[in-house]
GROMACS .gro file of C-alpha atoms in nm:
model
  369
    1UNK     CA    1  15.767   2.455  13.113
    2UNK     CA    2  15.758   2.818  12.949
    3UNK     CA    3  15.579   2.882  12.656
    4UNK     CA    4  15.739   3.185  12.440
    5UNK     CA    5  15.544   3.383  12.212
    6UNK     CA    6  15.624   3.471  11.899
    7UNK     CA    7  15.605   3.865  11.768
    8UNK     CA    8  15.335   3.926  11.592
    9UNK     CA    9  15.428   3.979  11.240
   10UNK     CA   10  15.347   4.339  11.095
   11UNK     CA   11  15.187   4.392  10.815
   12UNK     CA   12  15.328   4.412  10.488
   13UNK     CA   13  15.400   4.687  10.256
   14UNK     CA   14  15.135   4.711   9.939
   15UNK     CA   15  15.322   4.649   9.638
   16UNK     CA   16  15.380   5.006   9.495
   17UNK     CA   17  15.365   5.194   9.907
   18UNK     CA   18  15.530   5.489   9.946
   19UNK     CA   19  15.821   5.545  10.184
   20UNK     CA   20  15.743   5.732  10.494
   21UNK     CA   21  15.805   6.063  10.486
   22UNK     CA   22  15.614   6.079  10.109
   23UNK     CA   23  15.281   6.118  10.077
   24UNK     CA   24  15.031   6.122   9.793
   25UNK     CA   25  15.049   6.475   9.649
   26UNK     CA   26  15.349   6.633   9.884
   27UNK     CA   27  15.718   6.565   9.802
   28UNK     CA   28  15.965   6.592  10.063
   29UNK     CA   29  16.266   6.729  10.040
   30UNK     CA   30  16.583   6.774  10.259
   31UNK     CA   31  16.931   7.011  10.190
   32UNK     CA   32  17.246   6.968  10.323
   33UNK     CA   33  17.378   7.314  10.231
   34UNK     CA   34  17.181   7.571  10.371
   35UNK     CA   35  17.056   7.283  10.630
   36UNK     CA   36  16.643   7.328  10.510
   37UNK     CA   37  16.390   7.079  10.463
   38UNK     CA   38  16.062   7.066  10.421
   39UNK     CA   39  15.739   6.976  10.183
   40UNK     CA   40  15.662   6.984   9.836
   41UNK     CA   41  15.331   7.031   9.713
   42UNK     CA   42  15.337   6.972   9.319
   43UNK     CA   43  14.926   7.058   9.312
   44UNK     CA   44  14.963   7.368   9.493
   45UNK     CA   45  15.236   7.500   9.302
   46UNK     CA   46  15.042   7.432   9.024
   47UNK     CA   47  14.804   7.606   9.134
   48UNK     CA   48  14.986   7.883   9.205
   49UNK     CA   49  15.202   7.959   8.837
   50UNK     CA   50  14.784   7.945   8.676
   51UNK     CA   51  14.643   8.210   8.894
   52UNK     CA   52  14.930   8.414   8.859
   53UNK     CA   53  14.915   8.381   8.452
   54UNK     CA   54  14.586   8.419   8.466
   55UNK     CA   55  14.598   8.730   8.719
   56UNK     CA   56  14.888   8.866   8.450
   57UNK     CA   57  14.664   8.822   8.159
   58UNK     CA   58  14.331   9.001   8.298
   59UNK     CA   59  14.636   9.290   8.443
   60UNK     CA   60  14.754   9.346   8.076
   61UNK     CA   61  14.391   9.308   7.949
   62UNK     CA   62  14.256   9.584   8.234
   63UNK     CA   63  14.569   9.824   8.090
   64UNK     CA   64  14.498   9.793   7.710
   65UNK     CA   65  14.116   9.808   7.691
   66UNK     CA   66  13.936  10.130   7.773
   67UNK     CA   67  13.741  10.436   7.599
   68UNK     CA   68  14.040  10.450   7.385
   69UNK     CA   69  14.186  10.059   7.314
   70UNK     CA   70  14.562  10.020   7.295
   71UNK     CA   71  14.694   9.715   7.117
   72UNK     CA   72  14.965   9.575   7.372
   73UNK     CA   73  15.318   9.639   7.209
   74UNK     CA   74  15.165  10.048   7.235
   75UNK     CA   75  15.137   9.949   7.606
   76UNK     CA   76  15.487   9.778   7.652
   77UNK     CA   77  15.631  10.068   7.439
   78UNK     CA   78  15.412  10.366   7.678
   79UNK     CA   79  15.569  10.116   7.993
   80UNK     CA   80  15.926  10.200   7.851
   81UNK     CA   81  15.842  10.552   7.810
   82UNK     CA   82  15.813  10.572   7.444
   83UNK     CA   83  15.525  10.648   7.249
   84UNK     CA   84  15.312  10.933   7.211
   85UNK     CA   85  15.218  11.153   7.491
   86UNK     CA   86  14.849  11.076   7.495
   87UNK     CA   87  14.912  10.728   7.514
   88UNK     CA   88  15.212  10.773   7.775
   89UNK     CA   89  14.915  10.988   8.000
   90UNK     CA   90  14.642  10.700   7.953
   91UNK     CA   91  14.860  10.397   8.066
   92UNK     CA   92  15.079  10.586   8.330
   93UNK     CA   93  14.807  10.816   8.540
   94UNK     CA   94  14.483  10.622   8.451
   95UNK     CA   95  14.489  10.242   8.342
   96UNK     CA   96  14.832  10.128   8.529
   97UNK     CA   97  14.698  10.265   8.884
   98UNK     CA   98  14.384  10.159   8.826
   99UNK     CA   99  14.523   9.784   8.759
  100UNK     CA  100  14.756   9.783   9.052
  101UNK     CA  101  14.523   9.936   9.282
  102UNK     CA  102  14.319   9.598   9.238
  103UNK     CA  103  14.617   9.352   9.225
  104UNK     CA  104  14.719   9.476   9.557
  105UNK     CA  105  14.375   9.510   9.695
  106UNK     CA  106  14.288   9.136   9.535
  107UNK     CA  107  14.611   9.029   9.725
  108UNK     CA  108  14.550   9.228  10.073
  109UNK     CA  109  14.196   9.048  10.085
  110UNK     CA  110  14.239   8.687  10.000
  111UNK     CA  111  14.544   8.661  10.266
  112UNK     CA  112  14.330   8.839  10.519
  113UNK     CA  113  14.050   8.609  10.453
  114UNK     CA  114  14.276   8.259  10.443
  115UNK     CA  115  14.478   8.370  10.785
  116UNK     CA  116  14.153   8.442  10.931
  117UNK     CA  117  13.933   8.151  10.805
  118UNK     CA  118  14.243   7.943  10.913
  119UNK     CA  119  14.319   8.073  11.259
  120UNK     CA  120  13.938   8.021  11.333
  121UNK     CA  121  13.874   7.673  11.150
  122UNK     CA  122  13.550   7.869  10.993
  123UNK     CA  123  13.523   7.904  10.615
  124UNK     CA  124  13.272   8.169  10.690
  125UNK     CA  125  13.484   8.399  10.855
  126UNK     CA  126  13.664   8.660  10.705
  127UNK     CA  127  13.668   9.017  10.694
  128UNK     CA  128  13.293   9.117  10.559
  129UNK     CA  129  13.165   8.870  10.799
  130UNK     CA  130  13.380   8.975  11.133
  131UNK     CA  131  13.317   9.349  11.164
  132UNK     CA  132  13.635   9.463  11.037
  133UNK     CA  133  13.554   9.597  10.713
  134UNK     CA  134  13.286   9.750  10.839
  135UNK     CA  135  13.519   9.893  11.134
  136UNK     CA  136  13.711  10.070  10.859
  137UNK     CA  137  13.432  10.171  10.649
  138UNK     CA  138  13.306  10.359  10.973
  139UNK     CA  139  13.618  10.531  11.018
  140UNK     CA  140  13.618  10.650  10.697
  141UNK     CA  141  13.297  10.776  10.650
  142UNK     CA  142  13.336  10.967  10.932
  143UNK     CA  143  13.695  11.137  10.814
  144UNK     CA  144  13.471  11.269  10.508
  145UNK     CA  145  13.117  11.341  10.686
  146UNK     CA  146  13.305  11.492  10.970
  147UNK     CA  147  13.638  11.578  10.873
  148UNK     CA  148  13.796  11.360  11.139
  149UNK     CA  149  14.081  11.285  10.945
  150UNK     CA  150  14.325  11.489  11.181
  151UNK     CA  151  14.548  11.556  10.899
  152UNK     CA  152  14.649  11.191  10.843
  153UNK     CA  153  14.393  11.045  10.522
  154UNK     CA  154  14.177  10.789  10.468
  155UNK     CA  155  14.453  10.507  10.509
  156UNK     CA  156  14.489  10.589  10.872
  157UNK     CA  157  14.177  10.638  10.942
  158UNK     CA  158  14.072  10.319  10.770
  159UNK     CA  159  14.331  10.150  11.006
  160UNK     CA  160  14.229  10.289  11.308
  161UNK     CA  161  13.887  10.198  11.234
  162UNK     CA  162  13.962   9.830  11.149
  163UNK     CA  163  14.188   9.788  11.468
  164UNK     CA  164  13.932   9.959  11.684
  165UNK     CA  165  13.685   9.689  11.548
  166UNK     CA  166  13.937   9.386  11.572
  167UNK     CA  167  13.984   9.512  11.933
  168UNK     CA  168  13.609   9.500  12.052
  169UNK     CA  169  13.592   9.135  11.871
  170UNK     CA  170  13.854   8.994  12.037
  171UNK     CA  171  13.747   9.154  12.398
  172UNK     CA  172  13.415   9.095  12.379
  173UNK     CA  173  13.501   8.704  12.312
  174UNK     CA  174  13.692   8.668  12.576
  175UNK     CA  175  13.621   8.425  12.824
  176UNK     CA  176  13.957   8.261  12.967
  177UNK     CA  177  14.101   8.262  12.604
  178UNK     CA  178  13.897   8.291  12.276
  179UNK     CA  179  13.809   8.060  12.044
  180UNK     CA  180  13.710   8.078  11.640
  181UNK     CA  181  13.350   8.008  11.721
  182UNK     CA  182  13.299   8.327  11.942
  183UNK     CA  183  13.503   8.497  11.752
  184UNK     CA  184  13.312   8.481  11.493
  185UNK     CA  185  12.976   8.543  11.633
  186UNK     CA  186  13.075   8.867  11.840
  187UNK     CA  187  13.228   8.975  11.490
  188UNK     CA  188  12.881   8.946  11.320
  189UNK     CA  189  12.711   9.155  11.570
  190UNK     CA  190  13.034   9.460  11.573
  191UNK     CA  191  12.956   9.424  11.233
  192UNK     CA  192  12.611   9.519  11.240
  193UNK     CA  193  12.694   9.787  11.499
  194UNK     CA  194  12.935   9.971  11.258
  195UNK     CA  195  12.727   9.904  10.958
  196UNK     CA  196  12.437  10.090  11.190
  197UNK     CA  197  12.677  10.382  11.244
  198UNK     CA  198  12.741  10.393  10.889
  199UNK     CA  199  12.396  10.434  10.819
  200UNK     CA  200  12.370  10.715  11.073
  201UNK     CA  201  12.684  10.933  10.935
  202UNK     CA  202  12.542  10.885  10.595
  203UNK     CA  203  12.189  11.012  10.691
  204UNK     CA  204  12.318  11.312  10.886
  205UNK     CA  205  12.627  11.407  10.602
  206UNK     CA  206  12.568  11.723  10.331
  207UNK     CA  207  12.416  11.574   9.999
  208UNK     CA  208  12.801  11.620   9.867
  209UNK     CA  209  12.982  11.453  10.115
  210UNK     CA  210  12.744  11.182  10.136
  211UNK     CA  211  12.758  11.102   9.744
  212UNK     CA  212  13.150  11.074   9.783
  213UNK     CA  213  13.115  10.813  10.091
  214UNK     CA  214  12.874  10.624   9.907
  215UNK     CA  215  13.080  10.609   9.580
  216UNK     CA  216  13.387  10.448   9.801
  217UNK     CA  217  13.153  10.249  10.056
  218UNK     CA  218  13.060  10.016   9.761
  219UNK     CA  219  13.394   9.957   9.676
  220UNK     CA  220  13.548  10.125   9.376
  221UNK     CA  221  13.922  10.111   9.168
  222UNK     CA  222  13.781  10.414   8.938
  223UNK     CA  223  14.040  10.744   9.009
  224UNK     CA  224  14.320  10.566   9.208
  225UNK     CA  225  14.627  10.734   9.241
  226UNK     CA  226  14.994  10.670   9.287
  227UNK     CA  227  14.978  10.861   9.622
  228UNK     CA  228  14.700  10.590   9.762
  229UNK     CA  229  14.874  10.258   9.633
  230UNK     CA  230  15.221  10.337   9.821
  231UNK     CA  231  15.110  10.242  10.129
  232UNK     CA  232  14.892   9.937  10.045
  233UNK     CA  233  15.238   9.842   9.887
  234UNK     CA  234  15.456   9.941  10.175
  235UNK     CA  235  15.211   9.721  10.423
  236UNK     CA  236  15.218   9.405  10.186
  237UNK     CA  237  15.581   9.394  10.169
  238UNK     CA  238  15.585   9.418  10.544
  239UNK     CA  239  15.271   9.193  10.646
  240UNK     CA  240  15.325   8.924  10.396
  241UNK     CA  241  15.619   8.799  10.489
  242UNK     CA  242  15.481   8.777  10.866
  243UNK     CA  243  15.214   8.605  10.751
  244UNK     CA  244  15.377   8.351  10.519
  245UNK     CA  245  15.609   8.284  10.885
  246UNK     CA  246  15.296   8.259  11.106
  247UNK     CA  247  15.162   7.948  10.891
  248UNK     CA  248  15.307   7.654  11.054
  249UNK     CA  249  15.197   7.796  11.374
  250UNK     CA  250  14.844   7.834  11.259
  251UNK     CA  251  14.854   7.495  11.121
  252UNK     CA  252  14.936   7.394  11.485
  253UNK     CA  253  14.648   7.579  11.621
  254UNK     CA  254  14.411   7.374  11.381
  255UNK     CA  255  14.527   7.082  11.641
  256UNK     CA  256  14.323   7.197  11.890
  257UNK     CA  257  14.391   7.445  12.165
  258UNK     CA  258  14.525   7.228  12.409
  259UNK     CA  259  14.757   6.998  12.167
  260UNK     CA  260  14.918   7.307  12.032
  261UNK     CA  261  15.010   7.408  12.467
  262UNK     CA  262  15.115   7.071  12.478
  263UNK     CA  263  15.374   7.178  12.183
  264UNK     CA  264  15.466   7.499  12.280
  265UNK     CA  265  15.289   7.689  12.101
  266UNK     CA  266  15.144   8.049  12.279
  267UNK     CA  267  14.777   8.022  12.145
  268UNK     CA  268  14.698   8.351  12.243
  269UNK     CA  269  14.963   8.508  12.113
  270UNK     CA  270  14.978   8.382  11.813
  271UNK     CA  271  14.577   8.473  11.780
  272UNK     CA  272  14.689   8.858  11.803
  273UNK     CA  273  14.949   8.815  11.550
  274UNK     CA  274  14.701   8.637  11.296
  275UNK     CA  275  14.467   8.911  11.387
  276UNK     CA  276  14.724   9.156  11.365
  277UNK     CA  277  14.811   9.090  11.012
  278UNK     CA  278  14.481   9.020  10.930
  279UNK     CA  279  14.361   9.370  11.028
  280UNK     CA  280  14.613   9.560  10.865
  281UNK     CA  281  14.602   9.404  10.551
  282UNK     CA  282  14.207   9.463  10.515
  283UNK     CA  283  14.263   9.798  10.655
  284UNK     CA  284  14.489   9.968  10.425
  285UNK     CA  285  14.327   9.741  10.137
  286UNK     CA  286  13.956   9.900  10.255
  287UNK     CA  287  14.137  10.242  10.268
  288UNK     CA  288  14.257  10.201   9.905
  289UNK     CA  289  13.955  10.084   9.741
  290UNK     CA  290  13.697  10.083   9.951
  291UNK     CA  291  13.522   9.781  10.143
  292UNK     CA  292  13.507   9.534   9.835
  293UNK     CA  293  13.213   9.286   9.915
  294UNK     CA  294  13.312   8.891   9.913
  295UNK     CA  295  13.661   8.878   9.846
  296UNK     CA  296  13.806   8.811  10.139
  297UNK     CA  297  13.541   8.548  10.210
  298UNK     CA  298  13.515   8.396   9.833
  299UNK     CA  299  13.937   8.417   9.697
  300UNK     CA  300  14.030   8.144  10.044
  301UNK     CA  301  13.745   7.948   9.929
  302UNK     CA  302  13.828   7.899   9.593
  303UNK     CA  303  14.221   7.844   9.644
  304UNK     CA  304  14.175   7.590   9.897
  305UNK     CA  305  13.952   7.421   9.667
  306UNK     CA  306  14.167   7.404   9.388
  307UNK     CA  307  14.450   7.344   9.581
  308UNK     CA  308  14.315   7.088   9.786
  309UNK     CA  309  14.478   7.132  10.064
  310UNK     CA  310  14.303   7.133  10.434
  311UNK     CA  311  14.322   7.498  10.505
  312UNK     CA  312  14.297   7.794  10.281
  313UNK     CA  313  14.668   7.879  10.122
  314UNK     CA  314  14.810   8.227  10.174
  315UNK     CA  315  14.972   8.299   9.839
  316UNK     CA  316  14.680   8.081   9.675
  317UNK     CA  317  14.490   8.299   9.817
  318UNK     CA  318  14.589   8.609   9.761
  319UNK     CA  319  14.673   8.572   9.374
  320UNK     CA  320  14.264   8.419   9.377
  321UNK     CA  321  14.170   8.795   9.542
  322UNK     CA  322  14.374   8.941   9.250
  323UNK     CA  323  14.210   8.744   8.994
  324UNK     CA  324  13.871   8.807   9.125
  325UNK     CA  325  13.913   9.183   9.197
  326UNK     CA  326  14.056   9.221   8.828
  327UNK     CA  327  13.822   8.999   8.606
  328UNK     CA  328  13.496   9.171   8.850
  329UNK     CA  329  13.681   9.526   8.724
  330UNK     CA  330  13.691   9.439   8.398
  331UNK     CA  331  13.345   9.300   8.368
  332UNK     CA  332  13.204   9.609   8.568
  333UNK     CA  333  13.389   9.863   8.310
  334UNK     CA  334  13.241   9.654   7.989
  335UNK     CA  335  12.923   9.476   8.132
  336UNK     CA  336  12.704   9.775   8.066
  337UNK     CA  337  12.793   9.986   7.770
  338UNK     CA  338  12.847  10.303   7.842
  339UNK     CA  339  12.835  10.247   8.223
  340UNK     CA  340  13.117  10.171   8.442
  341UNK     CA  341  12.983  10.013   8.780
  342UNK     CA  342  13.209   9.991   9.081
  343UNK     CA  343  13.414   9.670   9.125
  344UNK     CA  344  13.237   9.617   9.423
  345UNK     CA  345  12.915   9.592   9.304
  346UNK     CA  346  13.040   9.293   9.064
  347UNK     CA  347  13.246   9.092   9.348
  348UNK     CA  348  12.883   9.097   9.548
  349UNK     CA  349  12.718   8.994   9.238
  350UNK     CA  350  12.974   8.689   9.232
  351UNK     CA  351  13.048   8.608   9.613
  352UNK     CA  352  12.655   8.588   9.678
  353UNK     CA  353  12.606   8.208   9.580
  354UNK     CA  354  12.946   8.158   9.691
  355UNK     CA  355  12.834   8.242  10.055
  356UNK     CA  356  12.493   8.042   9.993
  357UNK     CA  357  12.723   7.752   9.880
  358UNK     CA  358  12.942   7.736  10.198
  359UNK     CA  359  12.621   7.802  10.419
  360UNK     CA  360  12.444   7.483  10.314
  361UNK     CA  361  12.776   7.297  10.265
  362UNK     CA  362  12.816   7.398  10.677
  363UNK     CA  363  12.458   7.321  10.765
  364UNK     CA  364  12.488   6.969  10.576
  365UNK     CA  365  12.820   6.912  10.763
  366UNK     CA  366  12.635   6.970  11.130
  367UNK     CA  367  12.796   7.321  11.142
  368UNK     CA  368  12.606   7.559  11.064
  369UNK     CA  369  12.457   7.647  11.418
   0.00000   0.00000   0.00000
């Protein structure tokens, strides 16, 4: 006598389920011609068109107001080269460079901060809190304490010192691979280290030289020039692209180290090419303007939380650094009549709760150390 048994039945779609392959807030999508496919995310997109009409509004906004206000057809007219020559002179050598010296530096810092808050799976790392601003900021200092610039500027020196600082991090945590956690920690202490040289070269520079590093240490968009955005522009057309093609590795590495071997995936390699980008965005960015305090650690934050999405978004990101960097110069050049403060002293202003806030949020999640 057998007995058979009968499959268990499965259990039954909810009235109103969605299909696999569609999930609550993505929409996916598939083309025969090119072949693509991939995921929609309606929120994130968004997200994305508000930040950049709101980044577009403050830009205008930062180009008409001043000393001297320009209603904004003058400023569309001076854009088109008509209009009066003082007004041609105002928007073309000294609002306009001003404005896209912090769109490109808002951008350069909130896609450092998301690649390197996502490669590490720490919302406290980022550039300010790894060493490498500081790494840059050291370099610097020294080109104008010390003339060490050997002919090259502050944008290669700024690099130089960021990579030389990314470099010490990532030996330093070595121990049979890395991982976010050391990473991180080793990057607080080179941070510390440069900061303490910093201090030094400041101490031992002529009154003159030392008043100029101090006016860019703090972070400052007042005087930019055509000649110093070019190549913050040149390295974001270059680097963002890289880093909008290393995302769906990084969102492998947030697997785990050894589920992302299992698929293939070179974790190591893949670290230096996060880092990579990383660094050279926050070094030509730091070069430009100046080590801007919180951005690169506040702009991932906020994207990711608007977004909501599990890790921070790179061109969420980046168009939250704009925002940031632009509404902080604005508020710096009208906050105090008669006083323009740097930028940078504004983002700290702003980014200091925001640090407090993801401290206690990491400390309430079991995190925090």
């Amino acid at each position: 006598m057998t007995t058979e048994l009968a499959p268990r039945p499965g259990p039954e779609r909810p009235a109103g389920a969605r299909s696999r392959g569609r999930t609550p807030g993505r929409l996916a999508y598939r083309l025969a011609v090119p072949p693509v496919s991939g995921v929609l995310r309606p929120r994130l997109l968004g997200v994305c068109a508000v930040l950049a009409a709101g980044t577009f509004a403050v830009f205008w906004v930062g180009v008409s107001v001043g000393d001297i206000s320009l209603p904004l057809p003058e400023v569309l007219r001076a854009l088109a080269g008509a209009g009066d020559p003082g007004t041609l002179l105002i928007v073309h050598e000294l609002r306009l460079p001003r404005a896209v010296a912090g769109l490109l530096v808002g951008i350069a810092f909130g896609v450092s901060g998301a690649l390197l808050q996502t490669m590490t799976l720490n919302p406290l790392a980022s550039p300010d809190m790894m060493g490498i601003t500081q790494g840059a900021g050291t370099a610097v200092v020294a080109s104008i304490v010390l003339g060490w610039d050997f002919g090259a500027g502050t944008q290669f020196m700024g690099l130089l010192g960021a990579l030389t600082a990314a470099f010490l991090v990532y030996v330093l945590a070595w121990k049979r691979g890395t991982t976010g956690y050391r990473i991180v920690l080793v990057g607080v202490g080179v941070a510390w280290i440069c900061t303490s040289a910093t201090d030094y070269l400041m101490a031992h520079g002529r009154q003159f030289e030392a008043q100029a590093a101090l006016g860019w240490l703090v972070g400052n968009l007042n005087g930019r020039t055509w000649q110093q955005i070019g190549p913050l522009a040149l390295t974001l057309a270059v680097l963002l692209p890289a880093a909008l093609l290393l995302g769906r590795q990084m969102r492998i590495l947030q697997l785990g180290d050894d589920v992302a071997r299992g698929l293939g995936t070179r974790v190591q390699t893949v670290r230096i090419a996060v880092l990579v980008c990383a660094v050279g965005l926050v070094a030509f960015g730091t070069a430009t303007a100046g080590p801007v305090a919180f951005v690169a650690l506040a702009a991932p934050q906020i994207a990711q939380r608007l977004a909501g999405t599990a890790f921070p978004p790179p061109v969420a990101s980046g168009l939250a650094g704009a925002f940031v960097v632009l509404v902080s110069d604005l508020a710096a050049r009208k906050l105090i009549p008669g006083t323009e403060l740097p930028v940078g002293i504004v983002t700290g202003v702003l980014g200091a709760p925001i640090l407090l806030w993801l401290l206690v949020r990491a400390n309430r999640a079991g995190s925090g150390g």
